[in-house]
Short mmCIF file of C-alpha atoms in Angstrom, two decimals:
data_model
loop_
_atom_site.label_atom_id
_atom_site.label_comp_id
_atom_site.label_asym_id
_atom_site.label_seq_id
_atom_site.Cartn_x
_atom_site.Cartn_y
_atom_site.Cartn_z
CA MET V 1 80.81 195.55 232.34
CA PRO V 2 82.42 193.85 235.37
CA GLY V 3 84.72 196.07 237.57
CA SER V 4 87.83 193.99 236.96
CA LEU V 5 87.41 194.19 233.17
CA LYS V 6 86.95 197.96 233.34
CA ARG V 7 90.11 198.32 235.29
CA THR V 8 91.98 196.15 232.97
CA SER V 9 90.81 198.26 229.97
CA TRP V 10 91.88 201.50 231.61
CA MET V 11 95.29 200.00 232.35
CA ILE V 12 95.70 199.31 228.69
CA VAL V 13 94.24 202.49 227.30
CA LEU V 14 95.59 205.07 229.73
CA PRO V 15 99.33 204.59 229.04
CA MET V 16 98.69 204.67 225.17
CA ALA V 17 96.64 207.83 225.62
CA ILE V 18 99.38 209.46 227.58
CA ALA V 19 101.97 208.49 225.03
CA ALA V 20 99.91 209.55 222.18
CA VAL V 21 98.86 212.87 223.51
CA ILE V 22 102.18 214.41 224.75
CA ILE V 23 101.38 217.98 224.05
CA PHE V 24 104.46 220.16 223.15
CA PRO V 25 104.46 223.65 224.65
CA ALA V 26 102.91 226.31 222.58
CA VAL V 27 105.97 228.52 222.76
CA LEU V 28 108.73 227.14 220.46
CA LEU V 29 112.26 228.20 221.43
CA ARG V 30 114.41 228.17 218.41
CA ALA V 31 118.06 228.19 217.83
CA ALA V 32 120.13 228.77 214.71
CA ASP V 33 119.38 226.29 211.86
CA THR V 34 122.17 223.90 210.66
CA ASP V 35 122.74 221.51 207.81
CA LEU V 36 122.86 217.82 208.28
CA PRO V 37 124.28 215.63 205.44
CA VAL V 38 122.73 212.14 205.03
CA TYR V 39 124.92 209.92 203.01
CA PHE V 40 123.37 207.35 200.57
CA GLU V 41 125.19 205.05 198.28
CA ASP V 42 124.66 207.21 195.27
CA SER V 43 123.80 210.52 196.68
CA VAL V 44 124.06 212.99 199.55
CA LEU V 45 120.87 214.48 201.05
CA ILE V 46 121.40 217.94 202.89
CA LEU V 47 118.71 218.32 205.47
CA LYS V 48 117.98 221.75 206.76
CA THR V 49 117.64 221.14 210.30
CA GLN V 50 115.87 223.20 212.99
CA THR V 51 116.78 223.29 216.79
CA ILE V 52 113.45 223.84 218.75
CA ASN V 53 113.51 223.66 222.59
CA ARG V 54 117.11 222.38 222.43
CA VAL V 55 116.09 219.38 220.19
CA GLN V 56 117.40 219.02 216.64
CA TYR V 57 114.51 218.35 214.24
CA LEU V 58 114.74 216.99 210.71
CA PRO V 59 112.20 217.92 207.78
CA LEU V 60 110.19 214.65 207.37
CA ALA V 61 109.06 215.34 203.75
CA ASP V 62 112.60 215.62 202.50
CA LEU V 63 113.56 212.19 203.92
CA VAL V 64 110.39 210.60 202.40
CA LYS V 65 110.78 212.04 199.08
CA GLN V 66 114.53 210.94 198.99
CA LEU V 67 113.40 207.37 199.63
CA ASN V 68 110.60 207.57 197.08
CA LEU V 69 107.94 206.63 199.78
CA PRO V 70 104.26 207.55 199.24
CA PHE V 71 102.69 209.44 201.97
CA THR V 72 99.54 211.49 202.81
CA ASN V 73 99.28 214.55 204.89
CA ASP V 74 95.84 214.89 206.46
CA ALA V 75 95.85 218.55 207.58
CA THR V 76 92.37 218.31 209.10
CA GLN V 77 93.27 215.28 211.40
CA GLU V 78 97.00 216.61 211.69
CA VAL V 79 98.16 213.07 210.87
CA PHE V 80 101.05 212.25 208.53
CA THR V 81 101.16 208.73 207.07
CA ILE V 82 104.01 207.09 205.26
CA ARG V 83 103.46 203.76 203.30
CA GLY V 84 105.89 201.06 202.52
CA THR V 85 105.32 197.86 200.54
CA ASN V 86 103.47 196.07 203.24
CA SER V 87 103.83 198.49 206.13
CA GLN V 88 103.12 202.05 207.24
CA ILE V 89 103.96 204.62 209.81
CA VAL V 90 101.38 206.99 211.25
CA LEU V 91 102.59 210.21 213.02
CA THR V 92 100.45 212.72 214.93
CA ARG V 93 101.20 216.44 215.62
CA ASN V 94 102.76 217.21 218.93
CA SER V 95 102.87 213.55 219.82
CA ALA V 96 106.01 211.57 220.68
CA ALA V 97 104.14 208.35 219.90
CA ILE V 98 104.30 206.89 216.42
CA SER V 99 102.63 203.82 214.95
CA VAL V 100 104.93 201.51 213.00
CA ASN V 101 102.83 198.64 211.52
CA ASN V 102 100.11 199.14 214.06
CA GLN V 103 102.72 198.95 216.91
CA LEU V 104 103.29 201.84 219.26
CA SER V 105 106.93 203.35 219.56
CA LEU V 106 107.72 206.26 221.60
CA LEU V 107 110.32 208.95 220.42
CA PRO V 108 112.34 210.89 222.83
CA SER V 109 110.77 214.14 221.50
CA PRO V 110 107.36 214.90 219.99
CA VAL V 111 106.64 215.07 216.25
CA LEU V 112 105.93 218.71 215.21
CA HIS V 113 103.96 220.38 212.46
CA ASP V 114 105.14 223.91 212.33
CA ASN V 115 104.18 226.44 209.57
CA GLY V 116 103.24 223.53 207.29
CA VAL V 117 106.33 221.58 207.84
CA TRP V 118 106.43 218.25 209.51
CA LEU V 119 109.46 217.84 211.70
CA VAL V 120 110.94 214.66 213.35
CA PRO V 121 113.71 214.12 215.93
CA PRO V 122 116.77 212.17 214.51
CA GLU V 123 115.75 209.02 216.41
CA PHE V 124 112.84 208.61 214.00
CA LEU V 125 115.37 207.44 211.48
CA GLN V 126 115.96 204.30 213.41
CA GLN V 127 112.71 203.89 215.16
CA GLY V 128 110.65 204.60 212.06
CA LEU V 129 112.26 204.64 208.57
CA THR V 130 114.59 201.73 209.36
CA ARG V 131 111.69 199.40 210.44
CA LEU V 132 109.69 200.61 207.44
CA THR V 133 112.41 200.14 204.78
CA GLY V 134 114.95 197.91 206.30
CA MET V 135 117.59 200.56 205.56
CA GLU V 136 119.84 201.16 208.47
CA PHE V 137 120.62 204.85 209.45
CA ARG V 138 123.92 205.18 211.49
CA ARG V 139 125.03 208.22 213.41
CA ARG V 140 127.60 208.50 216.19
CA SER V 141 126.37 210.27 219.26
CA GLY V 142 126.66 214.12 218.58
CA ALA V 143 128.06 213.66 215.13
CA PRO V 144 126.61 216.11 212.51
CA ARG V 145 126.21 213.51 209.74
CA VAL V 146 124.21 210.31 209.11
CA PHE V 147 125.19 207.25 206.89
CA ALA V 148 122.46 205.26 205.35
CA GLY V 149 122.35 201.58 204.06
CA ALA V 150 125.63 200.05 202.82
CA VAL V 151 127.62 203.36 203.01
CA LYS V 152 130.95 202.65 204.51
CA PRO V 153 132.59 206.01 205.66
CA ILE V 154 136.34 206.41 205.68
CA ASP V 155 137.67 206.86 209.22
CA LEU V 156 139.81 209.95 209.78
CA ALA V 157 142.30 210.76 212.56
CA MET V 158 143.78 214.21 212.89
CA ASN V 159 146.70 215.38 214.95
CA ALA V 160 148.67 218.66 215.05
CA GLN V 161 152.11 219.19 216.57
CA ASN V 162 154.62 222.13 216.66
CA GLN V 163 157.88 221.20 215.23
CA GLY V 164 159.94 224.30 215.79
CA THR V 165 159.67 226.67 212.74
CA LEU V 166 156.64 224.74 211.40
CA THR V 167 153.33 223.31 212.73
CA ARG V 168 152.36 219.89 211.29
CA LEU V 169 148.84 218.59 210.75
CA THR V 170 148.88 214.83 210.19
CA LEU V 171 145.81 213.18 208.65
CA ARG V 172 145.47 209.36 208.70
CA THR V 173 142.72 207.53 206.95
CA GLY V 174 141.82 203.79 206.72
CA VAL V 175 142.05 203.79 202.78
CA PRO V 176 143.75 205.88 200.30
CA VAL V 177 142.25 209.33 199.75
CA THR V 178 143.16 212.48 197.86
CA VAL V 179 143.45 215.87 199.58
CA ASP V 180 143.38 219.10 197.68
CA VAL V 181 144.88 222.10 199.43
CA LYS V 182 143.37 225.56 198.89
CA ARG V 183 144.94 228.55 200.63
CA ASP V 184 143.51 231.95 201.09
CA VAL V 185 146.34 234.13 202.14
CA ALA V 186 144.21 237.24 202.70
CA GLN V 187 141.69 235.42 204.93
CA HIS V 188 144.65 233.52 206.77
CA ARG V 189 142.82 230.32 205.99
CA THR V 190 143.66 227.01 204.43
CA THR V 191 141.06 224.53 203.31
CA LEU V 192 141.87 220.76 202.78
CA ILE V 193 139.25 219.13 200.48
CA PHE V 194 138.86 215.33 200.38
CA GLY V 195 138.31 213.64 197.26
CA SER V 196 135.98 211.07 199.06
CA LYS V 197 132.78 212.46 200.41
CA ALA V 198 131.87 210.03 203.09
CA ILE V 199 134.40 210.80 205.91
CA ASP V 200 133.78 210.13 209.42
CA PRO V 201 136.26 211.91 211.68
CA ALA V 202 137.11 210.52 215.11
CA ARG V 203 136.65 214.23 216.28
CA GLU V 204 135.11 217.22 214.69
CA SER V 205 138.06 219.50 215.61
CA VAL V 206 141.65 219.26 216.96
CA ASP V 207 142.00 221.09 220.29
CA TYR V 208 145.31 222.76 219.24
CA LYS V 209 146.62 226.29 218.92
CA ASP V 210 149.94 227.90 218.63
CA ARG V 211 151.64 231.04 216.99
CA LEU V 212 150.99 229.58 213.52
CA VAL V 213 147.58 227.83 213.89
CA GLY V 214 144.49 229.15 215.30
CA SER V 215 141.96 226.50 214.92
CA ILE V 216 141.55 223.16 213.00
CA SER V 217 137.87 221.87 212.30
CA PHE V 218 136.29 219.35 209.98
CA ASN V 219 133.04 220.15 208.15
CA ASP V 220 130.91 218.45 205.58
CA SER V 221 127.52 220.30 206.16
CA ASP V 222 127.37 220.97 202.33
CA GLY V 223 128.19 217.47 201.36
CA THR V 224 131.86 218.09 200.76
CA ALA V 225 134.32 216.73 203.31
CA LYS V 226 136.86 219.31 204.20
CA ILE V 227 139.12 220.67 206.98
CA THR V 228 139.46 224.31 207.67
CA VAL V 229 142.66 225.61 209.21
CA GLU V 230 142.59 229.20 210.50
CA THR V 231 146.09 230.41 210.48
CA THR V 232 148.14 233.48 211.81
CA ASP V 233 149.86 236.06 209.64
CA GLU V 234 153.28 234.44 210.75
CA VAL V 235 152.57 231.56 208.30
CA GLY V 236 154.74 232.04 205.30
CA ASP V 237 154.13 228.79 203.27
CA VAL V 238 152.01 225.72 203.31
CA ARG V 239 153.48 222.45 202.03
CA THR V 240 152.13 218.92 201.80
CA LEU V 241 153.63 215.45 201.81
CA THR V 242 151.80 212.09 201.38
CA ALA V 243 152.84 208.67 202.50
CA ASP V 244 151.53 205.12 202.67
CA GLU V 245 149.86 205.26 199.34
CA ASN V 246 147.84 208.39 200.12
CA ARG V 247 146.68 207.02 203.58
CA VAL V 248 148.66 209.65 205.35
CA HIS V 249 148.94 213.30 204.60
CA PHE V 250 151.24 215.79 206.32
CA ILE V 251 150.30 219.39 205.95
CA ASP V 252 153.09 221.67 207.20
CA PHE V 253 152.43 225.35 208.02
CA LEU V 254 155.82 227.00 207.85
CA ARG V 255 156.75 230.31 209.69
CA LYS V 256 157.85 233.25 207.67
CA PRO V 257 161.65 233.61 207.97
CA GLU V 258 162.66 236.28 210.45
CA VAL V 259 164.50 239.16 208.76
CA THR V 260 166.92 241.00 210.74
CA GLU V 261 168.55 244.24 209.56
CA THR V 262 172.20 245.12 210.43
CA PRO V 263 172.40 248.76 211.34
CA ALA V 264 174.91 250.82 209.45
CA PRO V 265 178.05 251.71 211.31
CA PRO V 266 178.11 255.25 212.65
CA ALA V 267 179.67 257.97 210.34
CA VAL V 268 183.33 258.84 211.37
CA PRO V 269 183.67 262.53 211.53
CA VAL V 270 186.30 264.06 209.27
CA ALA V 271 188.54 266.77 210.78
CA ALA V 272 189.05 269.95 208.76
CA GLY V 273 192.16 269.54 206.49
CA ASN V 274 192.35 265.80 206.77
CA ALA V 275 191.42 263.26 204.16
CA ALA V 276 188.34 261.17 204.55
CA PRO V 277 189.24 257.79 206.08
CA ALA V 278 189.20 254.68 204.08
CA ASP V 279 185.94 252.65 204.13
CA ILE V 280 185.69 250.60 207.26
CA PRO V 281 185.29 246.97 206.14
CA ALA V 282 181.94 245.38 207.06
CA ARG V 283 181.92 242.82 209.81
CA PRO V 284 181.50 239.34 208.25
CA ALA V 285 178.14 237.93 208.97
CA THR V 286 177.71 234.81 211.16
CA THR V 287 176.64 231.94 208.96
CA ILE V 288 175.54 228.48 209.71
CA PRO V 289 177.96 226.05 207.87
CA ALA V 290 176.73 224.01 205.06
CA ASN V 291 175.84 220.48 206.08
CA THR V 292 177.97 217.99 204.30
CA SER V 293 177.32 215.01 206.63
CA GLY V 294 174.86 212.25 206.45
CA ILE V 295 173.11 213.77 209.39
CA ARG V 296 170.59 215.97 207.73
CA VAL V 297 167.87 215.94 210.46
CA VAL V 298 168.17 215.48 214.20
CA VAL V 299 165.10 215.18 216.37
CA ILE V 300 165.60 215.96 220.11
CA ASP V 301 163.07 214.76 222.55
CA PRO V 302 162.82 216.76 225.91
CA GLY V 303 161.49 213.97 228.31
CA HIS V 304 158.29 214.38 229.99
CA GLY V 305 155.87 217.40 229.80
CA GLY V 306 152.41 218.67 230.73
CA ILE V 307 151.02 216.88 233.76
CA ASP V 308 153.92 214.45 233.51
CA THR V 309 156.56 216.42 235.41
CA GLY V 310 159.15 213.72 235.74
CA THR V 311 161.40 213.77 238.62
CA SER V 312 162.19 217.00 240.48
CA THR V 313 164.91 218.83 242.38
CA MET V 314 164.12 221.36 245.06
CA ASN V 315 164.27 224.25 242.38
CA ALA V 316 163.12 222.57 239.20
CA LEU V 317 161.06 219.96 237.45
CA GLU V 318 162.56 217.28 235.04
CA LYS V 319 160.26 218.46 232.22
CA ASP V 320 161.59 222.06 232.50
CA LEU V 321 165.27 220.94 232.65
CA THR V 322 165.09 218.70 229.67
CA LEU V 323 163.52 221.33 227.56
CA ALA V 324 166.22 223.89 228.54
CA MET V 325 168.88 221.38 227.58
CA ALA V 326 167.12 220.42 224.31
CA ARG V 327 166.92 224.07 223.34
CA ARG V 328 170.54 224.62 224.12
CA LEU V 329 171.63 221.42 222.28
CA ARG V 330 169.46 222.58 219.30
CA SER V 331 171.32 225.81 218.94
CA THR V 332 174.76 224.12 219.37
CA LEU V 333 173.96 221.44 216.54
CA GLN V 334 172.69 224.19 214.18
CA VAL V 335 175.76 226.32 214.50
CA ARG V 336 178.36 223.47 214.42
CA LEU V 337 176.69 221.17 211.99
CA GLY V 338 174.26 223.22 210.06
CA THR V 339 171.76 220.44 210.41
CA THR V 340 168.06 220.68 210.82
CA VAL V 341 166.98 220.23 214.37
CA ILE V 342 163.49 219.47 215.45
CA LEU V 343 162.24 219.24 219.15
CA THR V 344 159.33 216.85 219.78
CA ARG V 345 157.97 219.61 222.00
CA ASP V 346 159.02 223.21 222.34
CA SER V 347 156.62 224.02 225.16
CA ASP V 348 154.98 222.42 228.28
CA ALA V 349 153.15 219.72 226.29
CA ALA V 350 152.35 216.20 227.17
CA LEU V 351 153.19 213.52 224.56
CA THR V 352 153.04 209.80 224.34
CA SER V 353 156.22 207.84 223.62
CA GLU V 354 154.76 206.91 220.27
CA ALA V 355 153.99 210.49 219.40
CA ARG V 356 157.65 211.46 220.38
CA SER V 357 159.08 208.88 218.05
CA SER V 358 156.57 209.54 215.11
CA VAL V 359 158.03 213.11 215.13
CA ALA V 360 161.33 211.56 214.04
CA ASN V 361 159.78 209.21 211.73
CA ASN V 362 157.49 211.57 210.03
CA ASN V 363 160.56 213.99 209.49
CA GLN V 364 162.81 211.21 208.18
CA ALA V 365 165.32 212.04 210.87
CA ASN V 366 168.89 210.63 210.72
CA LEU V 367 169.17 210.58 214.54
CA PHE V 368 166.72 210.55 217.53
CA VAL V 369 167.95 211.73 220.97
CA SER V 370 165.80 211.65 224.01
CA LEU V 371 166.84 213.63 227.12
CA HIS V 372 166.08 212.67 230.74
CA ILE V 373 167.26 213.39 234.16
CA GLY V 374 168.41 210.63 236.58
CA ASN V 375 166.75 209.81 239.92
CA SER V 376 168.81 207.34 242.21
CA PRO V 377 168.16 206.86 245.95
CA ASN V 378 171.83 206.73 246.42
CA LYS V 379 172.76 210.31 247.10
CA SER V 380 176.39 209.68 246.13
CA ASP V 381 175.48 208.45 242.66
CA PHE V 382 175.62 210.69 239.57
CA SER V 383 173.34 208.21 237.90
CA SER V 384 174.16 209.11 234.31
CA SER V 385 173.70 206.70 231.37
CA VAL V 386 173.24 206.34 227.72
CA TYR V 387 170.62 203.98 226.84
CA ILE V 388 169.78 201.94 223.66
CA ILE V 389 166.91 199.60 223.33
CA GLN V 390 167.58 195.96 224.41
CA ASP V 391 168.18 193.60 221.51
CA ASN V 392 165.35 191.21 222.19
CA PHE V 393 162.63 193.80 222.91
CA ALA V 394 159.23 192.23 222.15
CA ALA V 395 160.93 189.32 220.28
CA SER V 396 158.05 187.01 221.00
CA LEU V 397 155.56 189.23 219.14
CA ALA V 398 154.68 188.49 215.50
CA PRO V 399 155.68 190.99 212.73
CA ALA V 400 153.15 193.40 211.46
CA GLY V 401 151.11 193.02 208.30
CA PRO V 402 151.52 195.02 205.13
CA ALA V 403 148.72 197.47 205.92
CA GLN V 404 150.85 198.60 208.95
CA ARG V 405 154.10 199.15 207.27
CA LEU V 406 154.04 203.09 207.55
CA PHE V 407 153.48 203.20 211.18
CA GLN V 408 156.37 201.03 212.03
CA PRO V 409 154.93 198.88 214.97
CA TRP V 410 156.83 199.67 218.21
CA TYR V 411 158.29 196.09 218.23
CA LEU V 412 159.86 196.33 214.81
CA GLY V 413 160.89 200.02 214.31
CA TYR V 414 164.19 199.90 216.09
CA ARG V 415 165.63 196.69 214.67
CA ASN V 416 167.25 197.90 211.42
CA ASN V 417 169.25 200.56 213.17
CA ARG V 418 170.08 198.99 216.53
CA ALA V 419 173.78 198.61 215.49
CA SER V 420 173.96 202.26 214.60
CA SER V 421 172.22 203.15 217.88
CA ALA V 422 174.96 201.23 219.73
CA GLU V 423 177.63 203.08 217.73
CA ILE V 424 176.32 206.65 218.44
CA ALA V 425 175.79 205.60 222.11
CA GLY V 426 179.50 204.51 222.35
CA PHE V 427 180.59 208.06 220.93
CA LEU V 428 178.18 209.70 223.45
CA SER V 429 179.57 207.68 226.40
CA GLU V 430 183.20 208.69 225.52
CA GLU V 431 182.56 212.30 225.01
CA LEU V 432 180.34 212.83 228.07
CA SER V 433 182.51 210.81 230.34
CA ASN V 434 185.52 212.80 229.25
CA ALA V 435 183.71 216.09 229.68
CA PHE V 436 182.35 215.26 233.21
CA PRO V 437 185.00 213.24 235.05
CA GLY V 438 183.48 211.13 237.85
CA TRP V 439 179.91 211.23 236.39
CA ASN V 440 180.51 208.38 233.97
CA PHE V 441 178.04 207.57 231.10
CA PRO V 442 178.01 203.89 230.72
CA VAL V 443 175.99 202.49 227.71
CA ARG V 444 172.96 200.50 229.02
CA THR V 445 170.20 198.54 227.31
CA GLY V 446 166.60 198.16 228.44
CA PRO V 447 162.96 198.14 227.28
CA VAL V 448 162.87 201.95 226.64
CA GLY V 449 159.48 202.58 225.05
CA VAL V 450 160.25 205.94 223.50
CA LEU V 451 162.94 204.32 221.27
CA ALA V 452 161.00 201.17 220.28
CA SER V 453 159.36 202.49 217.21
CA ALA V 454 162.12 204.98 216.00
CA THR V 455 163.30 203.99 212.49
CA MET V 456 166.62 205.55 212.73
CA PRO V 457 169.63 205.46 215.06
CA SER V 458 168.07 206.52 218.57
CA VAL V 459 169.42 206.83 222.05
CA LEU V 460 168.20 208.02 225.45
CA ILE V 461 170.60 210.16 227.62
CA GLU V 462 170.02 210.30 231.30
CA VAL V 463 171.95 213.01 232.99
CA GLY V 464 172.85 213.36 236.74
CA ASN V 465 170.92 212.39 239.85
CA VAL V 466 168.41 214.81 241.43
CA ASN V 467 169.11 213.25 244.84
CA ASN V 468 172.75 214.16 244.69
CA PRO V 469 173.18 217.79 245.74
CA ALA V 470 176.23 218.37 243.66
CA SER V 471 174.53 216.75 240.55
CA ALA V 472 171.21 218.78 241.16
CA ALA V 473 173.18 221.95 241.38
CA ALA V 474 175.06 221.31 238.25
CA LEU V 475 171.83 220.47 236.28
CA LEU V 476 170.66 223.99 236.97
CA ASP V 477 173.87 225.65 235.84
CA SER V 478 173.90 227.20 232.42
CA THR V 479 177.71 226.51 231.99
CA PHE V 480 177.04 222.95 232.65
CA GLN V 481 174.18 222.73 230.11
CA SER V 482 176.24 224.45 227.48
CA LYS V 483 179.07 221.93 228.15
CA LEU V 484 176.65 219.08 227.86
CA ALA V 485 175.43 220.41 224.57
CA ALA V 486 178.90 220.74 223.21
CA SER V 487 179.79 217.10 224.29
CA VAL V 488 176.74 215.68 222.69
CA THR V 489 177.40 217.70 219.51
CA ALA V 490 180.95 216.44 219.45
CA ALA V 491 179.66 212.89 219.58
CA ILE V 492 177.19 213.46 216.77
CA GLU V 493 180.00 214.94 214.85
CA ARG V 494 182.12 211.83 215.21
CA PHE V 495 179.15 209.75 214.23
CA ALA V 496 178.51 211.88 211.16
CA ALA V 497 182.19 211.56 210.10
CA VAL V 498 181.72 207.78 209.71
CA HIS V 499 178.35 208.17 208.01
CA PRO V 500 178.97 210.49 205.05
CA VAL V 501 176.27 211.84 202.91
CA ALA V 502 175.15 209.50 200.26
CA LYS V 503 176.34 210.61 196.80
#
């Protein structure tokens, strides 16, 4: 044989030999086995996977039997052959190379034959079975499920948010689904079971934890799509609400009511020979007045939060000031109006503008108030304003289609209530300007994003100027904050008086 031909032959044979004889280490490092559901059009196959040397492996025989494919297992040659109509796949033990219709394909990990069981890495689904059967297998990177053929999974988005005395888990799906809620009080666990099996969540868990909710995770390893919520013993009740024809589900975890006992008054000693004194009348309990106005729910939005600190004074950050003011305003409104008040955030949390207004929308609020601190380079300016969204905000954009009606696109949400927004802004301007002479709170308009998608009267109050020393000092003063809360409440009372509760 000529030398050049010999060299050419070795160049062809050697790579194939190397690929075909990738020997797996004799010592197999195992991890805990897990279940992997594979969704077909008419069934779900639960594969008992094994993790070996940090690679997840699938049982080959279970896949082949599910697809009704003939196969042979040559124990002597340690070769597994799968046959299709006019094609075949040949696998060899401890080799990453497989032959598909006499064409070599290299898997990222070798095929194993362990304790009589043939194991393949997940990539075999696409590189092997899809080429043999024509059936596509789809799996998002890292997702613990596979969708086969024409199966169209339902997209799922999950979001959790604290809303004062409750934590709300919001579920959104692309098509209508049913959700059955099962609560295990003893185990502090609530399970949400989906009526549709093929669910594909955007994420497997929600990175959220508060005093009511410990963890939120999706799981379908047994073929049943469900969300498990681990709760604390502070949860008193779980309530559900659906919207958009079962495309949106709200699951509310409500805190147990706090029970406070009033100590009995101390006994009055009776002197010898004197009659016992008459019973001392009990002090009347402080009660929140019944709400008879049309303002049932008010949502207050403390501006900024998290890494978004907003502007700052020498002694405080805007995100902290707005939260302090919002909490004070919440207390004042609850006492004077007896209304339900929800904060978009009650901690140092980062929220998008859309998330803030969605708290108001999801809770069917009657009023949305966003609080911010002013920042003007003019040190003599108090920079206070009451903002409503400008009338022609995003006027050039087309209206949304029917499928988007629940989410109230940001360029349509404000329109039905802009006149009412201007009305409450006028009341706020008058009350605040009277309470703080010289500050002035003119009504302004602008492309205020946080107000855009709110579907109720909505305003943004900008208070003070951090670059004005007198203003900055006032913002930190608790008396000033209480007066601010009282003035805003007075404006809301005026607004409520001309918007009585519907009969």
